[in-house]
Coordinates of C-alpha atoms in Angstrom, one line a residue:
M1 CA 16.9 -10.8 27.6
E2 CA 16.9 -7.0 28.4
E3 CA 16.8 -6.1 32.1
I4 CA 14.4 -3.2 32.7
S5 CA 13.2 -2.3 36.2
P6 CA 9.5 -2.5 37.2
A7 CA 9.5 1.2 37.9
R8 CA 10.8 2.0 34.4
L9 CA 8.2 -0.4 32.9
K10 CA 5.4 1.4 34.8
Q11 CA 6.7 4.8 33.5
A12 CA 7.0 3.3 30.0
D13 CA 3.3 2.2 30.2
K14 CA 2.2 5.7 31.1
L15 CA 4.4 7.2 28.3
L16 CA 2.9 4.7 25.9
R17 CA -0.6 6.0 26.6
V18 CA 0.5 9.6 26.0
L19 CA 2.1 8.5 22.7
V20 CA -1.1 6.7 21.6
F21 CA -3.1 9.8 22.1
T22 CA -0.6 11.9 20.1
L23 CA -0.7 9.3 17.3
I24 CA -4.5 9.5 17.2
I25 CA -4.2 13.3 16.6
S26 CA -1.4 12.8 14.1
V27 CA -3.2 10.2 12.1
M28 CA -6.5 12.2 12.2
N29 CA -4.5 15.1 10.7
A30 CA -3.7 13.0 7.7
S31 CA -6.9 10.9 7.3
M32 CA -9.2 13.9 7.7
F33 CA -7.7 15.5 4.6
N34 CA -8.0 12.3 2.7
V35 CA -11.8 12.4 2.9
A36 CA -11.9 16.2 2.3
L37 CA -9.6 16.0 -0.8
P38 CA -12.4 15.8 -3.4
V39 CA -14.1 18.9 -1.8
I40 CA -10.8 20.8 -1.7
G41 CA -10.1 19.9 -5.3
R42 CA -13.5 21.3 -6.4
E43 CA -13.1 24.5 -4.4
F44 CA -9.7 25.3 -6.0
D45 CA -10.4 23.6 -9.4
L46 CA -7.7 21.0 -9.1
T47 CA -7.1 17.7 -10.9
P48 CA -6.7 14.6 -8.7
S49 CA -2.9 14.7 -9.1
Q50 CA -2.8 18.4 -8.1
A51 CA -5.0 17.8 -5.1
S52 CA -2.8 14.9 -4.1
W53 CA -0.1 17.4 -3.2
M54 CA -2.0 18.0 0.0
L55 CA -0.8 14.5 0.9
T56 CA 2.4 14.2 -1.2
G57 CA 4.0 17.4 0.0
Y58 CA 3.1 16.5 3.6
M59 CA 4.6 13.0 3.2
I60 CA 7.8 14.3 1.6
V61 CA 8.6 16.6 4.5
Y62 CA 7.3 14.0 7.0
A63 CA 9.6 11.4 5.5
I64 CA 12.7 13.7 5.7
G65 CA 11.7 14.9 9.2
S66 CA 11.2 11.4 10.6
V67 CA 14.7 10.2 9.9
T68 CA 16.2 13.6 10.9
F69 CA 14.4 13.4 14.3
G70 CA 15.5 9.8 14.6
K71 CA 19.1 10.8 14.1
L72 CA 18.8 13.7 16.5
A73 CA 17.4 11.4 19.1
D74 CA 20.7 9.6 19.2
K75 CA 22.3 12.8 20.5
Y76 CA 19.6 15.0 22.1
R77 CA 16.9 14.3 24.6
L78 CA 13.7 13.0 23.0
K79 CA 11.6 15.2 25.3
D80 CA 13.2 18.3 23.8
L81 CA 12.8 17.2 20.2
L82 CA 9.1 16.5 20.9
T83 CA 8.7 20.0 22.4
Y84 CA 10.0 21.7 19.3
G85 CA 8.3 19.4 16.9
I86 CA 4.8 19.6 18.4
C87 CA 5.0 23.4 18.6
A88 CA 5.9 23.6 14.9
F89 CA 3.0 21.2 14.2
A90 CA 0.6 23.6 16.0
F91 CA 2.0 26.6 14.1
G92 CA 1.4 24.9 10.8
S93 CA -2.2 24.2 11.9
V94 CA -2.7 28.0 12.5
I95 CA -1.4 28.8 8.9
G96 CA -3.8 26.2 7.4
L97 CA -6.7 27.5 9.4
A98 CA -6.2 31.0 8.0
A99 CA -5.6 29.8 4.4
T100 CA -7.4 31.6 1.6
D101 CA -5.4 30.2 -1.3
Y102 CA -4.2 26.7 -2.2
W103 CA -0.5 27.7 -1.7
M104 CA -1.4 28.7 1.9
V105 CA -3.0 25.3 2.5
I106 CA 0.2 23.6 1.2
A107 CA 2.4 25.9 3.4
G108 CA 0.3 25.0 6.5
R109 CA 0.6 21.3 5.7
L110 CA 4.4 21.5 5.2
F111 CA 4.8 23.2 8.6
Q112 CA 2.6 20.6 10.1
A113 CA 4.8 17.9 8.6
A114 CA 8.1 19.5 9.6
G115 CA 7.0 19.5 13.3
G116 CA 4.7 16.5 13.3
S117 CA 7.4 14.2 11.9
V118 CA 8.8 13.9 15.4
I119 CA 5.7 11.8 16.3
P120 CA 6.4 8.8 14.1
A121 CA 10.1 9.0 15.1
A122 CA 9.0 8.8 18.8
A123 CA 6.5 6.0 18.0
M124 CA 9.4 3.9 16.6
I125 CA 11.9 4.8 19.3
V126 CA 9.8 4.5 22.5
P127 CA 8.8 0.8 22.1
V128 CA 12.4 -0.1 21.3
R129 CA 14.1 2.0 23.9
Y130 CA 11.6 1.6 26.8
F131 CA 10.3 -2.0 26.5
P132 CA 12.2 -5.3 26.6
Q133 CA 12.1 -7.4 23.4
E134 CA 9.6 -9.9 24.8
R135 CA 7.1 -7.1 25.4
R136 CA 7.9 -5.0 22.3
G137 CA 5.2 -6.6 20.2
R138 CA 2.5 -5.5 22.7
A139 CA 3.9 -2.0 22.8
L140 CA 3.9 -1.8 19.0
G141 CA 0.3 -3.2 19.1
M142 CA -0.7 -0.2 21.3
T143 CA 0.8 2.2 18.8
A144 CA -1.2 0.4 16.1
V145 CA -4.3 1.0 18.2
G146 CA -3.5 4.8 18.1
L147 CA -3.0 4.7 14.4
A148 CA -6.3 2.8 13.9
L149 CA -8.3 5.1 16.2
G150 CA -7.0 8.1 14.4
A151 CA -8.0 6.5 11.1
A152 CA -11.4 5.6 12.5
L153 CA -12.2 9.1 13.8
G154 CA -10.6 11.0 11.0
P155 CA -13.2 10.3 8.3
I156 CA -16.2 10.9 10.6
V157 CA -14.7 14.1 12.0
S158 CA -13.8 15.3 8.5
G159 CA -17.3 14.7 7.2
I160 CA -19.0 16.4 10.1
V161 CA -16.6 19.4 10.1
S162 CA -16.7 19.8 6.2
G163 CA -20.4 19.4 6.1
L164 CA -21.4 21.7 9.0
V165 CA -18.8 24.4 8.7
N166 CA -15.7 24.3 6.4
W167 CA -12.9 21.9 5.8
R168 CA -10.4 24.6 6.9
Y169 CA -11.5 24.0 10.5
L170 CA -9.9 20.6 10.3
F171 CA -6.6 22.4 10.9
A172 CA -7.9 23.6 14.3
L173 CA -8.3 20.1 15.6
S174 CA -4.5 19.4 15.2
V175 CA -3.7 22.1 17.8
L176 CA -4.9 19.6 20.5
A177 CA -1.5 17.9 20.2
I178 CA 0.2 20.7 22.1
F179 CA -1.7 19.8 25.3
V180 CA 0.2 16.5 25.7
L181 CA 3.6 18.3 26.0
P182 CA 3.6 18.4 29.8
Y183 CA 3.1 14.7 30.0
Y184 CA 6.0 14.0 27.6
R185 CA 8.2 16.3 29.7
K186 CA 7.2 14.3 32.8
Y187 CA 7.4 10.7 31.6
L188 CA 10.4 10.8 29.2
D189 CA 13.8 10.5 30.9
D190 CA 16.8 12.6 30.2
E191 CA 18.6 9.9 28.2
R192 CA 20.7 11.1 25.3
G193 CA 23.2 9.5 23.1
A194 CA 26.9 10.2 22.8
A195 CA 27.7 13.9 22.2
R196 CA 28.8 13.4 18.6
R197 CA 28.6 16.0 15.8
I198 CA 25.6 15.9 13.4
D199 CA 26.7 15.6 9.8
L200 CA 24.6 18.5 8.4
I201 CA 26.0 18.1 4.9
G202 CA 25.0 14.4 4.8
G203 CA 21.6 15.3 6.2
V204 CA 21.0 18.0 3.6
A205 CA 22.1 15.6 0.9
L206 CA 19.7 12.9 2.1
A207 CA 16.8 15.5 2.3
A208 CA 17.6 16.8 -1.2
T209 CA 17.7 13.3 -2.6
V210 CA 14.3 12.3 -1.1
A211 CA 12.6 15.5 -2.1
T212 CA 14.0 15.4 -5.7
L213 CA 13.1 11.8 -6.3
L214 CA 9.6 12.2 -5.0
L215 CA 9.1 15.3 -7.1
A216 CA 10.3 13.3 -10.1
I217 CA 7.6 10.7 -9.4
T218 CA 4.8 13.3 -9.0
T219 CA 5.7 15.3 -12.1
G220 CA 7.0 12.5 -14.3
S221 CA 10.2 14.5 -14.9
L222 CA 13.2 12.5 -16.2
L223 CA 15.4 15.5 -15.5
L224 CA 14.4 15.5 -11.8
C225 CA 14.9 11.7 -11.7
G226 CA 18.4 12.1 -13.1
L227 CA 19.2 14.9 -10.6
G228 CA 17.8 12.7 -7.7
L229 CA 20.2 9.9 -8.7
V230 CA 23.1 12.3 -8.8
L231 CA 22.2 13.6 -5.3
F232 CA 21.9 10.0 -4.1
V233 CA 25.4 9.2 -5.3
L234 CA 26.7 12.4 -3.6
F235 CA 25.0 11.2 -0.4
I236 CA 26.7 7.8 -0.6
V237 CA 30.1 9.5 -1.2
R238 CA 29.5 11.7 1.8
I239 CA 28.5 9.0 4.3
R240 CA 31.5 6.9 3.2
S241 CA 34.0 9.8 3.6
A242 CA 32.7 11.8 6.6
E243 CA 34.3 11.2 10.0
E244 CA 30.9 11.1 11.7
P245 CA 28.4 10.5 8.8
F246 CA 24.7 11.3 9.1
V247 CA 24.0 7.6 8.5
Q248 CA 26.7 5.0 9.3
P249 CA 27.3 2.9 6.1
A250 CA 27.7 -0.2 8.3
I251 CA 24.0 -0.2 8.9
F252 CA 23.4 -1.0 5.2
R253 CA 25.8 -3.9 5.3
N254 CA 23.2 -5.6 7.6
R255 CA 21.4 -7.6 4.9
S256 CA 18.4 -8.3 7.1
F257 CA 17.9 -4.7 7.9
T258 CA 18.3 -3.5 4.3
L259 CA 16.0 -6.1 2.8
G260 CA 13.5 -5.5 5.7
L261 CA 13.4 -1.8 4.6
V262 CA 12.8 -2.7 1.0
I263 CA 9.9 -5.0 1.9
A264 CA 8.4 -2.5 4.3
F265 CA 8.7 0.2 1.7
L266 CA 6.8 -1.8 -0.9
M267 CA 4.1 -3.1 1.5
T268 CA 3.5 0.4 2.9
G269 CA 3.1 1.8 -0.6
L270 CA 0.6 -1.0 -1.5
N271 CA -1.3 -0.5 1.8
F272 CA -1.6 3.2 1.4
A273 CA -3.8 2.6 -1.7
I274 CA -6.7 2.0 0.6
P275 CA -6.9 5.3 2.6
F276 CA -6.2 7.3 -0.6
L277 CA -8.1 5.4 -3.2
A278 CA -11.3 4.6 -1.2
P279 CA -12.4 8.2 -0.7
Q280 CA -11.8 9.0 -4.4
L281 CA -13.8 5.9 -5.4
L282 CA -16.7 6.6 -3.1
A283 CA -16.8 10.3 -4.1
N284 CA -16.3 10.0 -7.8
V285 CA -18.1 6.7 -8.6
N286 CA -20.7 6.4 -5.9
H287 CA -21.1 10.2 -5.6
L288 CA -21.1 10.2 -1.8
S289 CA -20.6 13.3 0.4
P290 CA -17.6 13.6 2.7
L291 CA -19.8 12.7 5.6
A292 CA -21.1 9.6 3.9
V293 CA -17.5 8.6 2.8
G294 CA -16.5 8.9 6.5
F295 CA -19.3 6.6 7.6
V296 CA -18.4 4.0 4.9
M297 CA -14.7 4.0 6.1
F298 CA -15.5 4.0 9.8
P299 CA -16.3 0.3 10.3
A300 CA -12.9 -0.7 8.9
A301 CA -11.0 1.7 11.0
I302 CA -12.8 0.9 14.3
C303 CA -12.3 -2.8 13.7
T304 CA -8.6 -2.1 13.3
A305 CA -8.6 -0.2 16.5
L306 CA -10.3 -3.1 18.4
L307 CA -7.9 -5.7 16.9
G308 CA -4.6 -3.8 16.9
R309 CA -3.4 -5.1 20.3
Q310 CA -4.2 -8.7 19.2
G311 CA -1.7 -8.2 16.4
G312 CA 1.0 -7.2 18.9
K313 CA 0.3 -10.2 21.1
L314 CA 0.4 -12.6 18.1
A315 CA 3.9 -11.2 17.2
D316 CA 5.1 -11.8 20.8
L317 CA 3.6 -15.3 21.1
K318 CA 4.0 -16.8 17.6
G319 CA 6.5 -14.6 15.8
N320 CA 6.6 -12.0 13.2
R321 CA 6.4 -14.5 10.3
Y322 CA 3.0 -15.8 11.6
L323 CA 1.7 -12.2 12.0
Y324 CA 3.0 -11.3 8.5
T325 CA 1.2 -14.3 7.0
I326 CA -2.1 -13.2 8.5
A327 CA -1.6 -9.6 7.5
A328 CA -0.6 -10.4 3.9
S329 CA -3.6 -12.8 3.5
L330 CA -6.0 -10.2 4.8
I331 CA -4.6 -7.5 2.5
L332 CA -4.6 -9.8 -0.6
F333 CA -8.2 -10.9 0.1
S334 CA -9.3 -7.2 0.5
F335 CA -7.7 -6.1 -2.8
L336 CA -9.1 -9.1 -4.8
T337 CA -12.6 -8.6 -3.5
L338 CA -12.5 -4.8 -3.9
S339 CA -11.4 -5.3 -7.5
S340 CA -14.8 -7.1 -8.0
V341 CA -17.2 -4.9 -5.9
V342 CA -16.1 -1.4 -6.7
G343 CA -18.9 0.6 -8.2
Y344 CA -21.6 -1.3 -6.4
S345 CA -23.2 -0.7 -3.0
P346 CA -20.9 1.3 -0.6
L347 CA -22.0 -1.1 2.1
I348 CA -20.3 -3.9 0.3
V349 CA -17.2 -1.8 -0.2
A350 CA -17.3 -0.9 3.6
F351 CA -17.3 -4.6 4.5
F352 CA -14.3 -5.6 2.4
L353 CA -12.3 -2.5 3.5
I354 CA -12.3 -4.1 7.0
F355 CA -9.9 -6.9 5.9
G356 CA -7.5 -4.5 4.2
N357 CA -7.4 -2.1 7.2
V358 CA -6.8 -4.8 9.8
G359 CA -4.2 -6.4 7.5
Q360 CA -2.4 -3.0 7.1
S361 CA -2.3 -2.6 10.9
F362 CA -0.9 -6.1 11.4
M363 CA 1.6 -5.6 8.7
Q364 CA 3.0 -2.4 10.3
I365 CA 3.5 -4.3 13.6
A366 CA 5.1 -7.3 11.9
M367 CA 7.6 -5.1 9.9
S368 CA 8.4 -2.8 12.8
N369 CA 9.1 -5.7 15.1
T370 CA 11.1 -7.5 12.4
I371 CA 13.3 -4.5 11.5
S372 CA 13.9 -3.5 15.2
R373 CA 15.3 -6.9 15.9
T374 CA 18.0 -6.5 13.2
L375 CA 19.5 -3.4 14.9
T376 CA 22.0 -2.9 17.7
P377 CA 21.1 -0.4 20.5
E378 CA 23.3 2.3 19.0
Q379 CA 21.7 1.9 15.6
T380 CA 18.1 2.2 16.9
G381 CA 17.5 5.9 16.5
V382 CA 18.7 6.3 12.9
G383 CA 17.6 2.8 11.9
M384 CA 14.0 3.2 13.0
G385 CA 14.1 6.7 11.7
L386 CA 15.0 5.4 8.2
F387 CA 12.2 2.9 8.6
A388 CA 9.7 5.7 9.4
M389 CA 11.1 7.8 6.5
L390 CA 10.7 5.1 4.0
N391 CA 7.2 4.4 5.1
F392 CA 6.3 8.0 4.3
I393 CA 8.2 8.0 1.0
A394 CA 6.3 4.9 0.0
A395 CA 3.0 6.6 1.0
A396 CA 3.9 9.7 -1.0
S397 CA 5.0 7.7 -4.0
A398 CA 1.8 5.6 -3.9
T399 CA -0.4 8.8 -3.6
A400 CA 1.4 10.4 -6.6
L401 CA 1.3 7.4 -8.8
I402 CA -2.3 6.6 -8.1
G403 CA -3.3 10.2 -8.5
K404 CA -1.6 10.3 -11.9
T405 CA -3.4 7.1 -12.9
L406 CA -6.8 8.5 -11.8
D407 CA -6.2 11.6 -13.9
S408 CA -7.1 9.6 -17.0
G409 CA -10.6 9.2 -15.5
T410 CA -11.5 5.9 -17.3
S411 CA -10.0 2.7 -18.6
A412 CA -10.9 0.8 -21.7
L413 CA -9.0 -2.2 -20.3
R414 CA -10.9 -4.4 -17.8
L415 CA -8.7 -6.8 -15.9
N416 CA -11.7 -7.9 -13.9
P417 CA -15.1 -8.1 -15.8
L418 CA -17.3 -7.9 -12.7
P419 CA -17.4 -4.2 -11.8
P420 CA -19.3 -1.6 -13.9
V421 CA -17.5 0.2 -16.7
E422 CA -17.3 3.5 -14.7
A423 CA -15.3 1.7 -12.0
A424 CA -13.0 -0.3 -14.3
L425 CA -10.0 2.0 -13.6
Y426 CA -10.3 1.5 -9.8
S427 CA -10.7 -2.3 -10.3
N428 CA -7.6 -2.5 -12.4
I429 CA -5.5 -0.7 -9.7
F430 CA -6.7 -3.2 -7.1
V431 CA -5.8 -6.2 -9.4
F432 CA -2.3 -4.8 -9.8
L433 CA -1.9 -4.3 -6.1
S434 CA -3.0 -7.9 -5.5
V435 CA -0.2 -9.2 -7.8
M436 CA 2.4 -7.0 -6.0
V437 CA 1.3 -8.3 -2.6
I438 CA 2.1 -11.9 -3.7
V439 CA 5.5 -10.9 -5.1
V440 CA 6.6 -9.0 -2.0
T441 CA 5.3 -11.7 0.3
A442 CA 7.4 -14.3 -1.5
V443 CA 10.5 -12.1 -0.9
Y444 CA 9.7 -11.8 2.8
F445 CA 9.4 -15.5 3.3
V446 CA 12.8 -16.1 1.6
Q447 CA 14.6 -13.5 3.8
F448 CA 12.7 -13.9 7.1
G449 CA 11.6 -17.5 7.0
Q450 CA 12.8 -18.2 10.5
A451 CA 14.0 -14.8 11.7
G452 CA 10.5 -13.7 12.6
A453 CA 9.9 -16.3 15.3
P454 CA 10.5 -15.4 18.9
A455 CA 13.8 -16.7 20.4
A456 CA 11.8 -19.0 22.7
L457 CA 10.1 -20.7 19.8
R458 CA 13.3 -21.0 17.8
A459 CA 15.0 -22.6 20.7
R460 CA 12.4 -25.3 20.9
R461 CA 12.8 -26.2 17.2

């Protein structure tokens, strides 16, 4: 058991509250634009896949930045990294607010992502670094509350701002994050890792690999796919030959960690279908305004905020496997029912979105806790950074693939005969997602059948 003084725990609790507020702003920044995406697409005459670059480009940079900040946190003070990151996040918001062309919107989003990616890195590191293992689930539960509150407020705020003024003013709200900097400077300690060199070549190789492979997915380019694979090989060669590699190869010899990353990647991609697909469905099939879309999505997000801490408590008391089982069941139930009710009353859709959103929150806690327990203290920064990076790569990949699928507009194939014809494409996507949840869950149970239980419970068995 980790020995942490009461004074440090008290400071950690205060730090966690600041982190939760920052997460709310960060998630609002993403979820607000999800709801406004159809409006932005119409203004700039974009296809769904083109409009999805608002999210895909953001996620690409966010993914690269999260692992980079995670690596830097092993050497530099976290408070300094947060200072630079949040300032860059605010600068990108100013660019987006002044945007008159779509390229300026994308530029603002990329600057936001470059700076804002420090936030998920901090959200992964703070619970692991500042809380003992027996309280880590509750800490992760609090971060889940921040994620859920941001998701709850984002659609409503987006609808109000887009309806009353203009969607560009959504960028102005993101500047609020800069006001938490004094609290981070106060509550974060001066802890830093060993003063080792940062492998810039390895970092650039990783960034280029991630960006190229995601571009290959979004454009469907085999050439880019081949280039991405070549860059990946070069990255592997680099980390195996460098004296101080950007990522220690030994971390990937940890089978539990590696398979945990794969499972988290797949589940995150499946879960991200809800925040991206639901606004498109409600806008294009039910013909709702952004404000109405926000109200439909609000109940699911607020329920997730209310239940987020319970997920963390369940992980601490009954283990990650127990929480994963609940999360996967909720997600599967949501996908199956949504595949049957899409195209009907938005109120019915709103009800079944609740199960998916709560399940998504529980899944994030279960996988964060599971993966953190496979790492040694010196691997925490880069290991959790890789976890955060893959989450955003998964989200970007899911956005791109679903956006490409939606470009077809309709589907003659109906995997589920219940929804109306105009909603068949959305229904088919939810059916496919349901099958994938079952497959990934089977892999999780094989790998983490007993590893997810708390040590106290395992000792009694």
